[in-house]
Tab-separated table of C-alpha atoms in Angstrom:
chain	number	residue	atom	x	y	z
A	1	UNK	CA	45.105	95.412	-52.950
A	2	UNK	CA	42.294	97.837	-51.941
A	3	UNK	CA	38.761	96.460	-51.493
A	4	UNK	CA	35.531	98.148	-50.673
A	5	UNK	CA	34.562	97.929	-47.211
A	6	UNK	CA	31.211	96.494	-46.718
A	7	UNK	CA	29.563	97.088	-43.302
A	8	UNK	CA	26.361	95.741	-41.717
A	9	UNK	CA	24.371	96.187	-38.641
A	10	UNK	CA	24.288	93.282	-36.228
A	11	UNK	CA	22.230	92.798	-33.240
A	12	UNK	CA	23.699	91.799	-29.984
A	13	UNK	CA	21.293	89.126	-29.685
A	14	UNK	CA	21.121	86.067	-31.547
A	15	UNK	CA	17.401	86.170	-31.977
A	16	UNK	CA	17.747	88.793	-34.681
A	17	UNK	CA	20.564	86.672	-36.165
A	18	UNK	CA	18.089	83.611	-36.311
A	19	UNK	CA	15.577	85.879	-38.105
A	20	UNK	CA	17.952	85.669	-41.189
A	21	UNK	CA	18.274	82.087	-41.139
A	22	UNK	CA	16.171	81.740	-44.165
A	23	UNK	CA	18.079	84.431	-46.297
A	24	UNK	CA	19.404	83.437	-49.567
A	25	UNK	CA	21.236	84.760	-52.556
A	26	UNK	CA	20.077	87.826	-54.142
A	27	UNK	CA	17.334	86.971	-56.875
A	28	UNK	CA	18.967	88.822	-59.512
A	29	UNK	CA	17.581	87.067	-62.753
A	30	UNK	CA	14.002	86.357	-62.502
A	31	UNK	CA	11.305	88.431	-60.960
A	32	UNK	CA	8.334	86.141	-61.416
A	33	UNK	CA	6.453	84.830	-58.304
A	34	UNK	CA	6.844	81.079	-59.234
A	35	UNK	CA	9.247	79.296	-61.587
A	36	UNK	CA	7.895	77.106	-64.166
A	37	UNK	CA	9.573	73.612	-63.397
A	38	UNK	CA	9.774	73.114	-67.229
A	39	UNK	CA	12.234	75.920	-67.452
A	40	UNK	CA	14.640	74.340	-65.213
A	41	UNK	CA	17.555	72.864	-67.272
A	42	UNK	CA	20.070	71.802	-64.574
A	43	UNK	CA	20.078	71.723	-60.692
A	44	UNK	CA	22.838	71.772	-57.993
A	45	UNK	CA	22.999	71.366	-54.422
A	46	UNK	CA	25.461	73.551	-52.264
A	47	UNK	CA	25.253	72.437	-48.507
A	48	UNK	CA	26.114	74.921	-45.853
A	49	UNK	CA	28.382	72.457	-43.973
A	50	UNK	CA	30.215	69.238	-44.641
A	51	UNK	CA	28.964	67.714	-41.308
A	52	UNK	CA	25.857	67.272	-39.082
A	53	UNK	CA	25.740	66.879	-35.439
A	54	UNK	CA	23.101	64.001	-34.734
A	55	UNK	CA	21.416	65.676	-31.759
A	56	UNK	CA	17.990	66.362	-33.654
A	57	UNK	CA	18.108	70.003	-33.464
A	58	UNK	CA	21.099	70.715	-35.503
A	59	UNK	CA	20.206	71.249	-39.187
A	60	UNK	CA	22.025	71.194	-42.451
A	61	UNK	CA	20.660	73.408	-45.201
A	62	UNK	CA	20.891	71.469	-48.655
A	63	UNK	CA	20.437	74.570	-50.523
A	64	UNK	CA	19.333	73.923	-54.197
A	65	UNK	CA	20.488	76.070	-57.308
A	66	UNK	CA	18.467	76.086	-60.452
A	67	UNK	CA	19.577	77.110	-64.167
A	68	UNK	CA	17.772	77.461	-67.289
A	69	UNK	CA	18.911	76.329	-70.608
A	70	UNK	CA	20.911	79.767	-71.058
A	71	UNK	CA	22.870	78.871	-67.705
A	72	UNK	CA	21.234	81.769	-65.891
A	73	UNK	CA	20.545	81.227	-62.130
A	74	UNK	CA	17.086	81.030	-61.225
A	75	UNK	CA	16.066	82.042	-57.650
A	76	UNK	CA	15.573	78.952	-55.461
A	77	UNK	CA	12.964	80.585	-53.222
A	78	UNK	CA	10.692	80.793	-56.282
A	79	UNK	CA	10.024	77.081	-57.086
A	80	UNK	CA	7.549	74.764	-55.576
A	81	UNK	CA	9.194	72.518	-53.112
A	82	UNK	CA	6.734	69.762	-53.744
A	83	UNK	CA	8.455	69.448	-57.028
A	84	UNK	CA	11.849	68.491	-55.344
A	85	UNK	CA	12.964	65.354	-54.087
A	86	UNK	CA	16.329	64.624	-51.979
A	87	UNK	CA	17.327	61.056	-51.842
A	88	UNK	CA	20.300	59.482	-50.453
A	89	UNK	CA	22.294	56.766	-52.430
A	90	UNK	CA	21.089	54.231	-50.000
A	91	UNK	CA	17.358	55.131	-50.133
A	92	UNK	CA	17.166	57.408	-47.283
A	93	UNK	CA	14.530	60.487	-47.751
A	94	UNK	CA	16.195	63.676	-47.021
A	95	UNK	CA	14.952	67.236	-47.030
A	96	UNK	CA	16.449	70.676	-47.525
A	97	UNK	CA	16.591	71.331	-44.008
A	98	UNK	CA	17.687	68.054	-42.665
A	99	UNK	CA	18.292	67.025	-39.043
A	100	UNK	CA	18.660	63.721	-37.054
A	101	UNK	CA	19.075	62.044	-33.923
A	102	UNK	CA	19.649	58.473	-35.184
A	103	UNK	CA	22.617	57.281	-33.479
A	104	UNK	CA	23.033	54.355	-36.150
A	105	UNK	CA	24.032	57.282	-38.723
A	106	UNK	CA	26.896	58.556	-36.586
A	107	UNK	CA	30.348	58.321	-38.355
A	108	UNK	CA	28.776	57.543	-41.481
A	109	UNK	CA	29.034	59.935	-44.652
A	110	UNK	CA	25.600	60.576	-46.487
A	111	UNK	CA	25.663	60.887	-50.312
A	112	UNK	CA	22.757	62.068	-51.881
A	113	UNK	CA	21.112	64.011	-54.977
A	114	UNK	CA	18.400	66.408	-55.768
A	115	UNK	CA	15.655	65.454	-58.323
A	116	UNK	CA	13.130	67.361	-60.055
A	117	UNK	CA	9.987	65.408	-60.112
A	118	UNK	CA	8.560	64.653	-63.758
A	119	UNK	CA	12.143	65.248	-65.275
A	120	UNK	CA	15.048	63.494	-65.858
A	121	UNK	CA	17.036	66.453	-64.027
A	122	UNK	CA	19.311	65.403	-61.279
A	123	UNK	CA	22.048	67.156	-59.385
A	124	UNK	CA	25.650	66.043	-58.914
A	125	UNK	CA	25.992	64.246	-55.545
A	126	UNK	CA	26.339	66.133	-52.246
A	127	UNK	CA	28.012	64.655	-49.246
A	128	UNK	CA	28.009	65.465	-45.395
A	129	UNK	CA	29.221	63.271	-42.575
A	130	UNK	CA	27.039	62.730	-39.408
A	131	UNK	CA	28.838	63.091	-36.063
A	132	UNK	CA	28.291	62.437	-32.425
A	133	UNK	CA	26.496	65.305	-30.492
A	134	UNK	CA	28.629	64.705	-27.071
A	135	UNK	CA	32.010	63.794	-26.242
A	136	UNK	CA	33.403	62.747	-22.889
A	137	UNK	CA	36.077	65.424	-23.581
A	138	UNK	CA	33.622	68.277	-23.012
A	139	UNK	CA	31.107	66.505	-20.641
A	140	UNK	CA	32.209	68.289	-17.667
A	141	UNK	CA	30.065	70.795	-16.484
A	142	UNK	CA	31.911	74.176	-15.743
A	143	UNK	CA	30.714	77.430	-14.280
A	144	UNK	CA	32.931	80.414	-14.482
A	145	UNK	CA	32.399	83.516	-12.434
A	146	UNK	CA	32.644	86.712	-14.509
A	147	UNK	CA	33.171	90.250	-13.426
A	148	UNK	CA	32.372	93.134	-15.997
A	149	UNK	CA	34.364	96.043	-15.060
A	150	UNK	CA	32.553	99.085	-16.555
A	151	UNK	CA	35.017	101.748	-17.071
A	152	UNK	CA	33.526	105.185	-18.259
A	153	UNK	CA	34.469	108.786	-18.011
A	154	UNK	CA	32.128	111.540	-16.371
A	155	UNK	CA	31.567	113.075	-19.740
A	156	UNK	CA	30.272	109.668	-21.092
A	157	UNK	CA	27.788	109.548	-18.508
A	158	UNK	CA	26.650	113.237	-18.530
A	159	UNK	CA	26.754	113.731	-22.144
A	160	UNK	CA	26.083	110.500	-23.885
A	161	UNK	CA	23.223	108.702	-22.285
A	162	UNK	CA	24.271	107.760	-18.724
A	163	UNK	CA	25.909	104.719	-17.332
A	164	UNK	CA	26.149	101.398	-19.350
A	165	UNK	CA	22.823	99.740	-17.683
A	166	UNK	CA	22.757	96.483	-15.756
A	167	UNK	CA	20.212	95.384	-18.050
A	168	UNK	CA	22.509	95.542	-20.822
A	169	UNK	CA	25.128	93.460	-19.151
A	170	UNK	CA	22.636	90.857	-18.210
A	171	UNK	CA	21.494	90.632	-21.876
A	172	UNK	CA	25.359	90.278	-22.968
A	173	UNK	CA	25.705	87.428	-20.384
A	174	UNK	CA	22.532	85.917	-21.655
A	175	UNK	CA	23.593	86.202	-25.304
A	176	UNK	CA	27.136	84.671	-24.509
A	177	UNK	CA	25.462	81.759	-22.571
A	178	UNK	CA	23.092	81.013	-25.490
A	179	UNK	CA	26.146	80.637	-27.486
A	180	UNK	CA	27.761	78.371	-25.268
A	181	UNK	CA	24.936	76.154	-24.763
A	182	UNK	CA	24.095	75.482	-28.388
A	183	UNK	CA	20.784	77.443	-28.706
A	184	UNK	CA	21.417	78.103	-32.443
A	185	UNK	CA	20.392	74.961	-34.782
A	186	UNK	CA	23.464	75.531	-37.012
A	187	UNK	CA	24.876	72.064	-38.588
A	188	UNK	CA	27.588	71.688	-35.963
A	189	UNK	CA	26.684	73.695	-32.888
A	190	UNK	CA	26.831	71.834	-29.591
A	191	UNK	CA	26.240	72.606	-25.942
A	192	UNK	CA	29.782	73.239	-24.371
A	193	UNK	CA	28.736	72.727	-20.886
A	194	UNK	CA	30.536	75.892	-20.062
A	195	UNK	CA	28.356	78.546	-18.185
A	196	UNK	CA	29.303	82.242	-17.377
A	197	UNK	CA	27.918	83.235	-14.098
A	198	UNK	CA	27.919	86.729	-12.484
A	199	UNK	CA	30.473	87.153	-9.764
A	200	UNK	CA	28.601	88.194	-6.439
A	201	UNK	CA	31.344	89.273	-4.265
A	202	UNK	CA	34.704	91.465	-4.641
A	203	UNK	CA	38.096	90.345	-3.775
A	204	UNK	CA	37.645	91.653	-0.271
A	205	UNK	CA	34.682	89.560	0.318
A	206	UNK	CA	32.315	92.439	-0.026
A	207	UNK	CA	28.968	92.040	-1.729
A	208	UNK	CA	28.689	93.641	-5.008
A	209	UNK	CA	25.916	96.230	-5.349
A	210	UNK	CA	25.232	94.774	-8.783
A	211	UNK	CA	25.610	91.228	-9.647
A	212	UNK	CA	28.661	90.599	-11.981
A	213	UNK	CA	29.303	94.482	-12.178
A	214	UNK	CA	32.108	96.538	-10.811
A	215	UNK	CA	31.701	100.336	-11.883
A	216	UNK	CA	34.758	102.679	-12.298
A	217	UNK	CA	34.123	106.434	-13.185
A	218	UNK	CA	37.031	108.920	-13.824
A	219	UNK	CA	37.588	111.957	-15.674
A	220	UNK	CA	40.076	110.522	-17.887
A	221	UNK	CA	41.163	107.049	-18.790
A	222	UNK	CA	44.867	106.584	-19.056
A	223	UNK	CA	45.906	104.655	-22.275
A	224	UNK	CA	49.394	104.123	-21.345
A	225	UNK	CA	50.716	100.723	-22.191
A	226	UNK	CA	47.322	99.997	-23.623
A	227	UNK	CA	45.697	100.470	-20.304
A	228	UNK	CA	47.880	98.075	-18.158
A	229	UNK	CA	49.015	101.189	-15.875
A	230	UNK	CA	45.342	102.535	-15.443
A	231	UNK	CA	43.856	98.893	-14.624
A	232	UNK	CA	46.621	98.303	-12.043
A	233	UNK	CA	46.336	101.677	-10.518
A	234	UNK	CA	42.564	101.352	-10.258
A	235	UNK	CA	42.939	97.954	-8.596
A	236	UNK	CA	40.942	96.350	-11.523
A	237	UNK	CA	43.208	93.213	-11.928
A	238	UNK	CA	40.865	90.719	-9.843
A	239	UNK	CA	42.736	87.596	-9.265
A	240	UNK	CA	42.387	84.985	-11.812
A	241	UNK	CA	42.198	82.102	-9.468
A	242	UNK	CA	38.614	83.478	-8.737
A	243	UNK	CA	37.448	85.539	-11.708
A	244	UNK	CA	37.241	85.854	-15.442
A	245	UNK	CA	37.705	89.512	-15.941
A	246	UNK	CA	36.110	91.642	-18.806
A	247	UNK	CA	37.091	95.005	-18.825
A	248	UNK	CA	34.301	97.183	-20.841
A	249	UNK	CA	36.630	100.476	-21.382
A	250	UNK	CA	35.117	103.740	-22.903
A	251	UNK	CA	37.193	104.949	-25.672
A	252	UNK	CA	34.933	107.364	-27.229
A	253	UNK	CA	37.383	109.287	-29.133
A	254	UNK	CA	39.349	106.311	-30.490
A	255	UNK	CA	42.524	107.007	-28.582
A	256	UNK	CA	43.512	103.459	-29.228
A	257	UNK	CA	43.876	103.266	-33.036
A	258	UNK	CA	43.580	99.197	-33.223
A	259	UNK	CA	41.524	97.952	-30.203
A	260	UNK	CA	41.174	94.613	-31.905
A	261	UNK	CA	44.756	93.773	-31.014
A	262	UNK	CA	44.432	94.903	-27.523
A	263	UNK	CA	41.184	92.573	-27.254
A	264	UNK	CA	43.072	89.689	-28.890
A	265	UNK	CA	45.903	89.795	-26.227
A	266	UNK	CA	43.701	87.162	-24.139
A	267	UNK	CA	44.872	84.357	-25.679
A	268	UNK	CA	46.108	81.616	-23.114
A	269	UNK	CA	50.094	81.785	-22.815
A	270	UNK	CA	51.028	79.268	-20.346
A	271	UNK	CA	50.028	75.392	-19.652
A	272	UNK	CA	50.278	73.726	-16.414
A	273	UNK	CA	53.284	71.413	-15.540
A	274	UNK	CA	52.518	67.865	-16.870
A	275	UNK	CA	49.971	68.975	-19.206
A	276	UNK	CA	49.785	66.985	-22.403
A	277	UNK	CA	48.277	66.974	-25.968
A	278	UNK	CA	47.958	70.687	-26.076
A	279	UNK	CA	45.683	71.931	-28.983
A	280	UNK	CA	47.444	72.951	-32.044
A	281	UNK	CA	48.142	76.540	-32.769
A	282	UNK	CA	48.363	77.794	-29.155
A	283	UNK	CA	52.176	78.071	-28.734
A	284	UNK	CA	51.930	77.652	-24.846
A	285	UNK	CA	54.895	78.117	-22.707
A	286	UNK	CA	55.371	76.053	-19.389
A	287	UNK	CA	53.926	77.828	-16.264
A	288	UNK	CA	56.568	78.474	-13.711
A	289	UNK	CA	54.953	80.794	-11.316
A	290	UNK	CA	54.800	83.813	-13.549
A	291	UNK	CA	53.059	86.730	-12.439
A	292	UNK	CA	49.536	87.523	-13.547
A	293	UNK	CA	49.458	90.089	-16.216
A	294	UNK	CA	46.519	91.823	-17.673
A	295	UNK	CA	46.495	89.768	-21.075
A	296	UNK	CA	46.552	86.484	-18.804
A	297	UNK	CA	43.603	87.292	-16.631
A	298	UNK	CA	40.639	88.816	-18.907
A	299	UNK	CA	39.635	90.542	-21.898
A	300	UNK	CA	39.671	94.254	-22.651
A	301	UNK	CA	36.936	95.397	-24.734
A	302	UNK	CA	35.762	98.829	-26.164
A	303	UNK	CA	32.587	99.641	-24.617
A	304	UNK	CA	31.329	101.647	-27.669
A	305	UNK	CA	31.541	98.583	-29.733
A	306	UNK	CA	28.658	97.166	-27.501
A	307	UNK	CA	26.572	100.470	-27.864
A	308	UNK	CA	26.922	100.527	-31.667
A	309	UNK	CA	27.483	97.027	-32.887
A	310	UNK	CA	28.571	97.790	-36.480
A	311	UNK	CA	31.342	95.759	-38.147
A	312	UNK	CA	33.173	96.031	-41.324
A	313	UNK	CA	34.821	92.996	-43.083
A	314	UNK	CA	38.314	93.613	-44.683
A	315	UNK	CA	39.523	96.178	-42.087
A	316	UNK	CA	41.668	94.697	-39.601
A	317	UNK	CA	41.736	97.778	-37.246
A	318	UNK	CA	37.743	97.059	-36.435
A	319	UNK	CA	36.981	95.055	-33.192
A	320	UNK	CA	35.139	91.747	-33.898
A	321	UNK	CA	32.282	90.860	-31.634
A	322	UNK	CA	32.815	90.351	-27.818
A	323	UNK	CA	31.955	86.646	-28.152
A	324	UNK	CA	34.866	86.203	-30.589
A	325	UNK	CA	37.316	87.358	-27.934
A	326	UNK	CA	35.711	85.279	-25.329
A	327	UNK	CA	36.471	82.259	-27.728
A	328	UNK	CA	40.115	83.308	-27.749
A	329	UNK	CA	40.256	83.640	-24.195
A	330	UNK	CA	39.336	80.001	-24.093
A	331	UNK	CA	41.924	79.072	-26.883
A	332	UNK	CA	39.967	79.191	-29.987
A	333	UNK	CA	41.507	80.459	-33.146
A	334	UNK	CA	39.819	82.555	-36.049
A	335	UNK	CA	38.099	80.537	-38.570
A	336	UNK	CA	38.923	83.427	-41.380
A	337	UNK	CA	42.014	85.362	-42.423
A	338	UNK	CA	42.433	88.682	-43.959
A	339	UNK	CA	44.646	87.080	-46.594
A	340	UNK	CA	43.195	87.284	-49.972
A	341	UNK	CA	44.967	84.314	-51.481
A	342	UNK	CA	44.338	81.331	-48.878
A	343	UNK	CA	42.512	80.648	-45.868
A	344	UNK	CA	44.149	79.899	-42.362
A	345	UNK	CA	43.555	77.185	-40.011
A	346	UNK	CA	41.949	77.043	-36.685
A	347	UNK	CA	42.792	73.287	-36.186
A	348	UNK	CA	39.154	72.377	-35.710
A	349	UNK	CA	37.832	69.743	-38.345
A	350	UNK	CA	34.213	70.689	-38.044
A	351	UNK	CA	34.517	74.389	-38.659
A	352	UNK	CA	34.870	75.892	-42.149
A	353	UNK	CA	37.980	77.938	-42.791
A	354	UNK	CA	37.700	80.726	-45.275
A	355	UNK	CA	39.269	84.072	-46.394
A	356	UNK	CA	38.403	87.048	-48.385
A	357	UNK	CA	37.833	85.661	-52.042
A	358	UNK	CA	36.964	87.747	-55.242
A	359	UNK	CA	35.568	84.527	-56.610
A	360	UNK	CA	32.944	83.807	-53.766
A	361	UNK	CA	29.837	85.163	-53.327
A	362	UNK	CA	30.312	88.993	-52.873
A	363	UNK	CA	33.809	88.371	-51.984
A	364	UNK	CA	32.982	86.618	-48.723
A	365	UNK	CA	32.325	90.158	-47.275
A	366	UNK	CA	28.752	89.591	-46.064
A	367	UNK	CA	27.136	87.258	-43.552
A	368	UNK	CA	27.214	84.622	-46.227
A	369	UNK	CA	30.580	82.795	-47.261
A	370	UNK	CA	31.428	80.411	-50.070
A	371	UNK	CA	34.275	77.873	-48.896
A	372	UNK	CA	35.222	74.250	-49.071
A	373	UNK	CA	32.418	73.479	-51.523
A	374	UNK	CA	29.821	75.061	-49.157
A	375	UNK	CA	27.426	78.148	-48.956
A	376	UNK	CA	26.902	79.091	-45.460
A	377	UNK	CA	25.907	81.811	-43.158
A	378	UNK	CA	28.932	82.640	-40.862
A	379	UNK	CA	27.486	81.659	-37.520
A	380	UNK	CA	30.483	80.320	-35.556
A	381	UNK	CA	31.917	82.267	-32.614
A	382	UNK	CA	35.230	82.699	-34.475
A	383	UNK	CA	34.001	84.031	-37.877
A	384	UNK	CA	34.903	87.439	-39.159
A	385	UNK	CA	33.327	90.695	-38.037
A	386	UNK	CA	30.362	90.469	-40.219
A	387	UNK	CA	29.425	87.057	-38.787
A	388	UNK	CA	26.519	86.412	-36.460
A	389	UNK	CA	28.799	84.520	-33.884
A	390	UNK	CA	26.076	82.605	-32.319
A	391	UNK	CA	27.586	78.845	-32.381
A	392	UNK	CA	30.295	76.604	-30.938
A	393	UNK	CA	31.444	73.379	-32.677
A	394	UNK	CA	32.345	70.119	-31.152
A	395	UNK	CA	35.866	70.371	-31.751
A	396	UNK	CA	35.990	73.905	-30.468
A	397	UNK	CA	34.364	72.724	-27.277
A	398	UNK	CA	36.987	70.114	-26.773
A	399	UNK	CA	39.705	72.811	-27.187
A	400	UNK	CA	37.948	75.131	-24.719
A	401	UNK	CA	37.724	72.396	-22.125
A	402	UNK	CA	41.371	71.431	-22.564
A	403	UNK	CA	42.369	75.009	-21.910
A	404	UNK	CA	40.225	75.305	-18.777
A	405	UNK	CA	41.693	72.361	-17.351
A	406	UNK	CA	45.302	72.760	-18.194
A	407	UNK	CA	46.068	76.353	-18.562
A	408	UNK	CA	47.329	78.790	-15.964
A	409	UNK	CA	45.008	81.599	-15.133
A	410	UNK	CA	42.036	79.620	-16.581
A	411	UNK	CA	40.976	77.674	-13.297
A	412	UNK	CA	38.652	80.205	-11.710
A	413	UNK	CA	35.768	77.653	-12.214
A	414	UNK	CA	37.299	75.847	-9.502
A	415	UNK	CA	36.938	78.595	-7.103
A	416	UNK	CA	33.635	79.394	-5.298
A	417	UNK	CA	34.869	82.675	-3.752
A	418	UNK	CA	33.321	85.061	-6.085
A	419	UNK	CA	30.066	83.392	-5.661
A	420	UNK	CA	30.094	83.299	-1.725
A	421	UNK	CA	32.754	85.657	-0.659
A	422	UNK	CA	34.777	83.182	1.203
């Protein structure tokens, strides 16, 4: 089945993503500045999640929907909020954007309704569960030394704007750490206690000229065996015991037809002897001194995707955001599927799995999705290419820490060599 590809331009920084936090559905029916409450015949509430982290900053959006007597949808941005009342069944006062730090609510499911003041109009019940903001399973603070191998051709530098700058690398690193430390106030975003820090020394103990950066400039980049031969010949396979490798490779003329699959090779493959309770969906083999391979020790990402971060949903050949592959490197699975019949499963109870659904809002092909009774902006790190990729959930953080503690080639955080050269 062919579907029209819908593209959107996304910023590389979460700040712009947050700018759109208050966007809602297109106002397709009414164009008046204010809705007359008397015209409201029925109301509904569609939350943006089924859970809320009780850390005082995470927010759940209890989005109202209004309909007139003819069943037409009325734009929710054009009604006076003072005429609305959100109340839980146990009498607790709620609000459209609700957050809490009340530990007494943890583990409780809150059931509420929306009322229109001065009218008998009331919505069907909505529900969400309050969950703890922290877990001992990801309380350990982890710093991971990262090396960005910036691989460009002479033509790239001379004809297309020069080398990829250290400032851009710093921005990417800042953005990734913002995702990992829970800066976005989405309903289930948490601080993972994982930080990516720039490596300062090369494998021979030499101080790097630029923090976290190793530059390679060549006339041609050999794509044989999806760059494996080239990376080995250029000595760019820095040991996984000391570094998380990220290879930013120029492919200006798209010699690699499906770069997404190259980048997605970074999933962990081996677990250490004695490891138990592996997260579902990883299919890990036992580690028995296997030789480090490219797919085990880092992420290959197309440099041009950082320069022109435009994404299209419904096209599996396009790369996702680099944050998505960082999530894969730590053992996370996609929250979405290209299947137009059913959602997949990322085995995290606090994320919303979804798929391309012709019955959903714009087919689930924009930043906004409909699934599991929720209407939400796709903020999770593992959402589809049109998502903003600005948050990690509690269950995802637990998976990530298990991988870092139990998978081969994921222990570079235990080494200080990349930071002190000895």
